[in-house]
PDB file of C-alpha atoms in Angstrom:
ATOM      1  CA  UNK A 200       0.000   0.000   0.000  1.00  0.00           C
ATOM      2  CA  UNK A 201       2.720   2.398   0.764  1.00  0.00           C
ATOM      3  CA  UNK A 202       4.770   1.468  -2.715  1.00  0.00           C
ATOM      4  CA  UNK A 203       1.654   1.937  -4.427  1.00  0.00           C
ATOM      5  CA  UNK A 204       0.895   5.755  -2.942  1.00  0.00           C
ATOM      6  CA  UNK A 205       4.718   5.876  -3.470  1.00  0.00           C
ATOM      7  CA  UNK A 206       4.304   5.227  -7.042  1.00  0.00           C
ATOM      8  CA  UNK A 207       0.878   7.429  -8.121  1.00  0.00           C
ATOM      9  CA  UNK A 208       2.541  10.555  -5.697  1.00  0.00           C
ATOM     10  CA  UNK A 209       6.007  10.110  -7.645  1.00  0.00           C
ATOM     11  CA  UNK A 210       4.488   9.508 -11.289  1.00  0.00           C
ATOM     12  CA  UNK A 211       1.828  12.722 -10.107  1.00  0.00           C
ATOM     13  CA  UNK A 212       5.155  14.556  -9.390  1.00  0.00           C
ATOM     14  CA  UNK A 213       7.022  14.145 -12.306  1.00  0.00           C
ATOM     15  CA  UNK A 214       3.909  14.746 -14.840  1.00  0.00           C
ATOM     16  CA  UNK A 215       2.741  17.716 -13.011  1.00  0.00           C
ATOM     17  CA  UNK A 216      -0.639  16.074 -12.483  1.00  0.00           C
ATOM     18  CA  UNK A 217      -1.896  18.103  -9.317  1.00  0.00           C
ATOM     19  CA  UNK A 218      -5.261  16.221  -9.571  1.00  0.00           C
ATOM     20  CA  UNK A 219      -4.173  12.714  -9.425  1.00  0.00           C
ATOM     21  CA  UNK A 220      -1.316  14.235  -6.570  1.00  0.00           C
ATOM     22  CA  UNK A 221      -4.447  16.175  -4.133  1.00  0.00           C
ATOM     23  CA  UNK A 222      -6.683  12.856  -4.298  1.00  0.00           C
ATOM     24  CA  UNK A 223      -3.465  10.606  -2.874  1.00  0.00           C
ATOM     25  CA  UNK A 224      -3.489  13.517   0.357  1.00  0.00           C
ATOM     26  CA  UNK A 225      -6.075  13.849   3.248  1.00  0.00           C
ATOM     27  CA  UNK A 226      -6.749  17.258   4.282  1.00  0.00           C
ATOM     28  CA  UNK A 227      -5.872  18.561   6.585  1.00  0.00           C
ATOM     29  CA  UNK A 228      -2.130  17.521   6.260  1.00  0.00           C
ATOM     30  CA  UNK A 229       0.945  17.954   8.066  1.00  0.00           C
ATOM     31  CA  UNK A 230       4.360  17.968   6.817  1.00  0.00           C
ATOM     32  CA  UNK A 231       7.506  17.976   8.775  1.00  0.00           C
ATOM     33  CA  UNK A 232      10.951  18.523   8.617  1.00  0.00           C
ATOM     34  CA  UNK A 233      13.653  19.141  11.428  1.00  0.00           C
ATOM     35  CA  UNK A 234      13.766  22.887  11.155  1.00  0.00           C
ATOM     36  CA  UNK A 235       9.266  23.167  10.945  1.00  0.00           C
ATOM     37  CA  UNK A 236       6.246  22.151  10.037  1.00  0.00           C
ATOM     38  CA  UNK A 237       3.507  22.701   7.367  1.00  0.00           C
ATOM     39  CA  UNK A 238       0.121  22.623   8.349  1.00  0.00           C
ATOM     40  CA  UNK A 239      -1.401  22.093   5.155  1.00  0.00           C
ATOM     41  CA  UNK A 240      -5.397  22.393   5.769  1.00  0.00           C
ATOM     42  CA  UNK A 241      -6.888  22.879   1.866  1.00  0.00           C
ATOM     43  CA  UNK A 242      -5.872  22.140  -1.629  1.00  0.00           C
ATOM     44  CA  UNK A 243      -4.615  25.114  -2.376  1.00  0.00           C
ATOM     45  CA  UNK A 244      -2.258  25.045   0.392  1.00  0.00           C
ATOM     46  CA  UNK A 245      -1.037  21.523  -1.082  1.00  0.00           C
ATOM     47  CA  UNK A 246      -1.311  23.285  -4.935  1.00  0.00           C
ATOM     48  CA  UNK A 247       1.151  25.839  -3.547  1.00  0.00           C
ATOM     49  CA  UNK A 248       3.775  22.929  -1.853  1.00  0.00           C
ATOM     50  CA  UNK A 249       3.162  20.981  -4.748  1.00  0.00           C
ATOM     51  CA  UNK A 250       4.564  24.075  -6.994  1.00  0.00           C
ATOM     52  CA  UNK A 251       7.162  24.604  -4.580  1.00  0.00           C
ATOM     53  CA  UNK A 252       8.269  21.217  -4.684  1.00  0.00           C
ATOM     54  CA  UNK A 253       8.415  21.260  -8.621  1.00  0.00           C
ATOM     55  CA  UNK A 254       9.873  24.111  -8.818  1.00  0.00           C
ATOM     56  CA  UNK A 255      13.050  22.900  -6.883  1.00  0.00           C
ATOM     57  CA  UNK A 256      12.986  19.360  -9.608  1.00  0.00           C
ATOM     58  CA  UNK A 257      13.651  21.591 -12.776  1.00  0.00           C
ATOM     59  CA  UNK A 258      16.097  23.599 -10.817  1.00  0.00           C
ATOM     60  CA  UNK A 259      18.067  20.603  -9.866  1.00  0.00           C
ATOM     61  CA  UNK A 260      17.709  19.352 -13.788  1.00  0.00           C
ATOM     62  CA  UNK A 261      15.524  16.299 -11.660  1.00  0.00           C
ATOM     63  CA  UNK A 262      13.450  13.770 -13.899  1.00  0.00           C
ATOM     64  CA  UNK A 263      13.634  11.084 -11.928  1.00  0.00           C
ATOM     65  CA  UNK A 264      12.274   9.991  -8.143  1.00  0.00           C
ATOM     66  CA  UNK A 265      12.983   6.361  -6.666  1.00  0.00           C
ATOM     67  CA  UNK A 266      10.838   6.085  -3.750  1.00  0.00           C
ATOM     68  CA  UNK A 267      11.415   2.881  -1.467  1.00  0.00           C
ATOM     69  CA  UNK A 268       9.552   1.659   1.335  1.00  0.00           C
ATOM     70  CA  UNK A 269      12.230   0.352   3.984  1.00  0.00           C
ATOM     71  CA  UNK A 270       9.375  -0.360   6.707  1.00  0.00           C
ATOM     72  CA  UNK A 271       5.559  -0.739   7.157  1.00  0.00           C
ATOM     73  CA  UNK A 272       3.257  -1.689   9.860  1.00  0.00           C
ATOM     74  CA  UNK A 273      -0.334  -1.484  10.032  1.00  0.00           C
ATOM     75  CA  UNK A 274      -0.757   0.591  13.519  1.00  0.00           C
ATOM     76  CA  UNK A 275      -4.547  -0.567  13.129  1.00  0.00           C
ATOM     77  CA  UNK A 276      -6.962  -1.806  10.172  1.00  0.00           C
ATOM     78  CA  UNK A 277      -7.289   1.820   9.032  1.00  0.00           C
ATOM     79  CA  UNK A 278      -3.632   3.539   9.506  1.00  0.00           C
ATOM     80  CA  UNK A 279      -0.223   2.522   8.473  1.00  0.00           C
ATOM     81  CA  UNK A 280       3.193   3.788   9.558  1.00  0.00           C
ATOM     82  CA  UNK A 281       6.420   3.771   7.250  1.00  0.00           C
ATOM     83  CA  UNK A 282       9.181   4.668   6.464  1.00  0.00           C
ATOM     84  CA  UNK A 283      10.599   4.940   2.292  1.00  0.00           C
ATOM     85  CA  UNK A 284      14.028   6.390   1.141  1.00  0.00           C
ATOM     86  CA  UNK A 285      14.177   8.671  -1.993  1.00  0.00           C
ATOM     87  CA  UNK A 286      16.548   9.516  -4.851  1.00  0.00           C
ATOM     88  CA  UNK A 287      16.367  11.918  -7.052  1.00  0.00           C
ATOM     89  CA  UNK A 288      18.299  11.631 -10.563  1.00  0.00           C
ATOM     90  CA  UNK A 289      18.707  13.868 -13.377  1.00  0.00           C
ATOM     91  CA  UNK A 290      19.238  11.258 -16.566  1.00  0.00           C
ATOM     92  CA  UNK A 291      21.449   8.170 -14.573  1.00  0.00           C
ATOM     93  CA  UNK A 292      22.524  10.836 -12.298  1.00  0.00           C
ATOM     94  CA  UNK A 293      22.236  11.002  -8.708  1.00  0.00           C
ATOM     95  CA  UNK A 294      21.702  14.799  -8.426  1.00  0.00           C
ATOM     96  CA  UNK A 295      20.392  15.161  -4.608  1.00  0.00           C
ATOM     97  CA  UNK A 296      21.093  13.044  -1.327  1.00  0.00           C
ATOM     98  CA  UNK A 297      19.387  10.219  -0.211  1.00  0.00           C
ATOM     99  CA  UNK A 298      16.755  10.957   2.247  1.00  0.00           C
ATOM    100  CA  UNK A 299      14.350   9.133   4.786  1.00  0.00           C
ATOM    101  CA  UNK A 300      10.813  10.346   5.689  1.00  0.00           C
ATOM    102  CA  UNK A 301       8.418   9.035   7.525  1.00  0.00           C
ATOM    103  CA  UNK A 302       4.764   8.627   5.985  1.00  0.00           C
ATOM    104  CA  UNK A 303       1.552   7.645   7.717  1.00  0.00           C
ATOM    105  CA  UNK A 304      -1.289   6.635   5.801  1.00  0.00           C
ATOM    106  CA  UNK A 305      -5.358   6.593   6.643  1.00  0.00           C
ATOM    107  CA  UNK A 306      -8.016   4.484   5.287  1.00  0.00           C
ATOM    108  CA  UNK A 307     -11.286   6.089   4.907  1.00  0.00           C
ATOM    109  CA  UNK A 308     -14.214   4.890   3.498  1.00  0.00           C
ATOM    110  CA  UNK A 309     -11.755   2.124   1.316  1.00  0.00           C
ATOM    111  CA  UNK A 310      -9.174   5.018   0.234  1.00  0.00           C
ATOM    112  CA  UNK A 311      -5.946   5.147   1.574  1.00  0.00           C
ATOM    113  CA  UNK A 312      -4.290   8.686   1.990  1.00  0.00           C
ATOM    114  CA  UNK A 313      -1.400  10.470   3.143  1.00  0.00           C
ATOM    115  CA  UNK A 314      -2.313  11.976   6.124  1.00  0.00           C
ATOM    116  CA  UNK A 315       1.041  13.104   8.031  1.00  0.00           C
ATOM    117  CA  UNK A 316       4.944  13.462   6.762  1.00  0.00           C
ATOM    118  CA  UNK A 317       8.218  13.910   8.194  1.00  0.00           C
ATOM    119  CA  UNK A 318      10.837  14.236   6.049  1.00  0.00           C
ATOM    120  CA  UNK A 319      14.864  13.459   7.254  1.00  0.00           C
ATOM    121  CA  UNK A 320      16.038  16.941   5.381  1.00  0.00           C
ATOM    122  CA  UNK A 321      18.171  19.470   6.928  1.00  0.00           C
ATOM    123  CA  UNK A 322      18.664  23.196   5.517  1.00  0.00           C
ATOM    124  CA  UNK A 323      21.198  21.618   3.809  1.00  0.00           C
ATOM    125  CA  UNK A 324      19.084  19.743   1.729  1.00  0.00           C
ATOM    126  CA  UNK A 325      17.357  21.513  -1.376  1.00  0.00           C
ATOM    127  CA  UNK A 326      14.128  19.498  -1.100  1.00  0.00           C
ATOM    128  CA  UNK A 327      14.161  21.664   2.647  1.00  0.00           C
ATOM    129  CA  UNK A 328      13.743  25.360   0.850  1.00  0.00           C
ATOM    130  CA  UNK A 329      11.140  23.987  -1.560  1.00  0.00           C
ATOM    131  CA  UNK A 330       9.447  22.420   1.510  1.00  0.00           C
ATOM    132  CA  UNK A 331       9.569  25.223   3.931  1.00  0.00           C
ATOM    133  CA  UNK A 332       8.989  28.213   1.177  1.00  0.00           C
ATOM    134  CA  UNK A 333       4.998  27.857   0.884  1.00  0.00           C
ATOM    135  CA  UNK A 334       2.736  30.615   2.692  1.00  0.00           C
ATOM    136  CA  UNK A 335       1.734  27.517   5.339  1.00  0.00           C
ATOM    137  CA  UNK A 336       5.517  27.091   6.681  1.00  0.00           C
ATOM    138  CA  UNK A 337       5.915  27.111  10.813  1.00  0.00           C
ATOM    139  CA  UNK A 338       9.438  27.395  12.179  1.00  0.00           C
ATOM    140  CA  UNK A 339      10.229  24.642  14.554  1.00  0.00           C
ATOM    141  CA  UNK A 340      10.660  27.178  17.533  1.00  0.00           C
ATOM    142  CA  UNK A 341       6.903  27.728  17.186  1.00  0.00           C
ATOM    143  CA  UNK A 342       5.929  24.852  15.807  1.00  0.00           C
ATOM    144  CA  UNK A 343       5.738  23.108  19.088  1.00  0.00           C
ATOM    145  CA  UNK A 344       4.140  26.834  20.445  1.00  0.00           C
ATOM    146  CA  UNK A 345       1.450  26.745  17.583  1.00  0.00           C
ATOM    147  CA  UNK A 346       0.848  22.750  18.652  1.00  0.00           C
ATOM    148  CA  UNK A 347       0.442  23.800  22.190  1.00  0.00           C
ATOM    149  CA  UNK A 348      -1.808  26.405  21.733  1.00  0.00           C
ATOM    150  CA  UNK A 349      -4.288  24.495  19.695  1.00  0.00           C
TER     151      UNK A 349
END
């Protein structure tokens, strides 16, 4: 299950399909990295991340995403935890480190969706500026204020 959202999120990605890309997503979403956090409550929130994220493959020359899933579990019948390393490859390539991000995924009514990611990239990292440079970006110093607060 988590190869397959792999695959339709990666092959959404690199066709700039934002429809099939939104339906693979619940909303709301979060997305995390070390440094913050998106809270990502509509589709045009995601449509915004989603350009972002593009944006940063044709600067990096990128045409190619391996996605795999190192670990799964089913937490319950409707959620599953994992974890999947990427690559990222202009031609044969390798054009951007290899990172590991955590992924949980819902089931409801029959669908399964991403409903929470946290991504292993540092600052360092170019999929971190394309990640944290959309109008629903938290730092991490008040990230954990914003959680507390409601």
């Amino acid at each position: 299950i988590v190869d397959d959202t792999l695959t339709r999120t990666g092959h959404a990605l690199m066709h700039d399909d934002f429809d099939a890309f939104v339906a693979c997503f619940k909303l709301p979403h979060v997305i995390e990295t070390f440094e913050g956090r998106q809270n990502v409550k509509t589709a045009d929130d995601l449509k915004n991340l989603f350009h972002s994220v593009r944006a940063f493959h044709r600067r990096k020359g990128i045409d190619r995403i391996v996605r795999s899933c190192r670990q799964a579990e089913y937490k319950d019948e409707d959620t599953i935890e994992g974890v999947y390393e990427a690559l990222f490859f202009s031609g044969n390539t390798l054009v951007q480190s290899v990172h590991s991000t955590f992924v949980m995924l819902t089931r409801t009514d029959g669908i399964w969706q991403v409903g929470y990611n946290m991504y292993g990239v540092t600052e360092e990292n170019g999929l971190w500026d394309a990640l944290v440079h959309s109008p629903c970006y938290t730092p991490a110093d008040t990230a954990s204020e914003n959680q507390a607060t409601g």
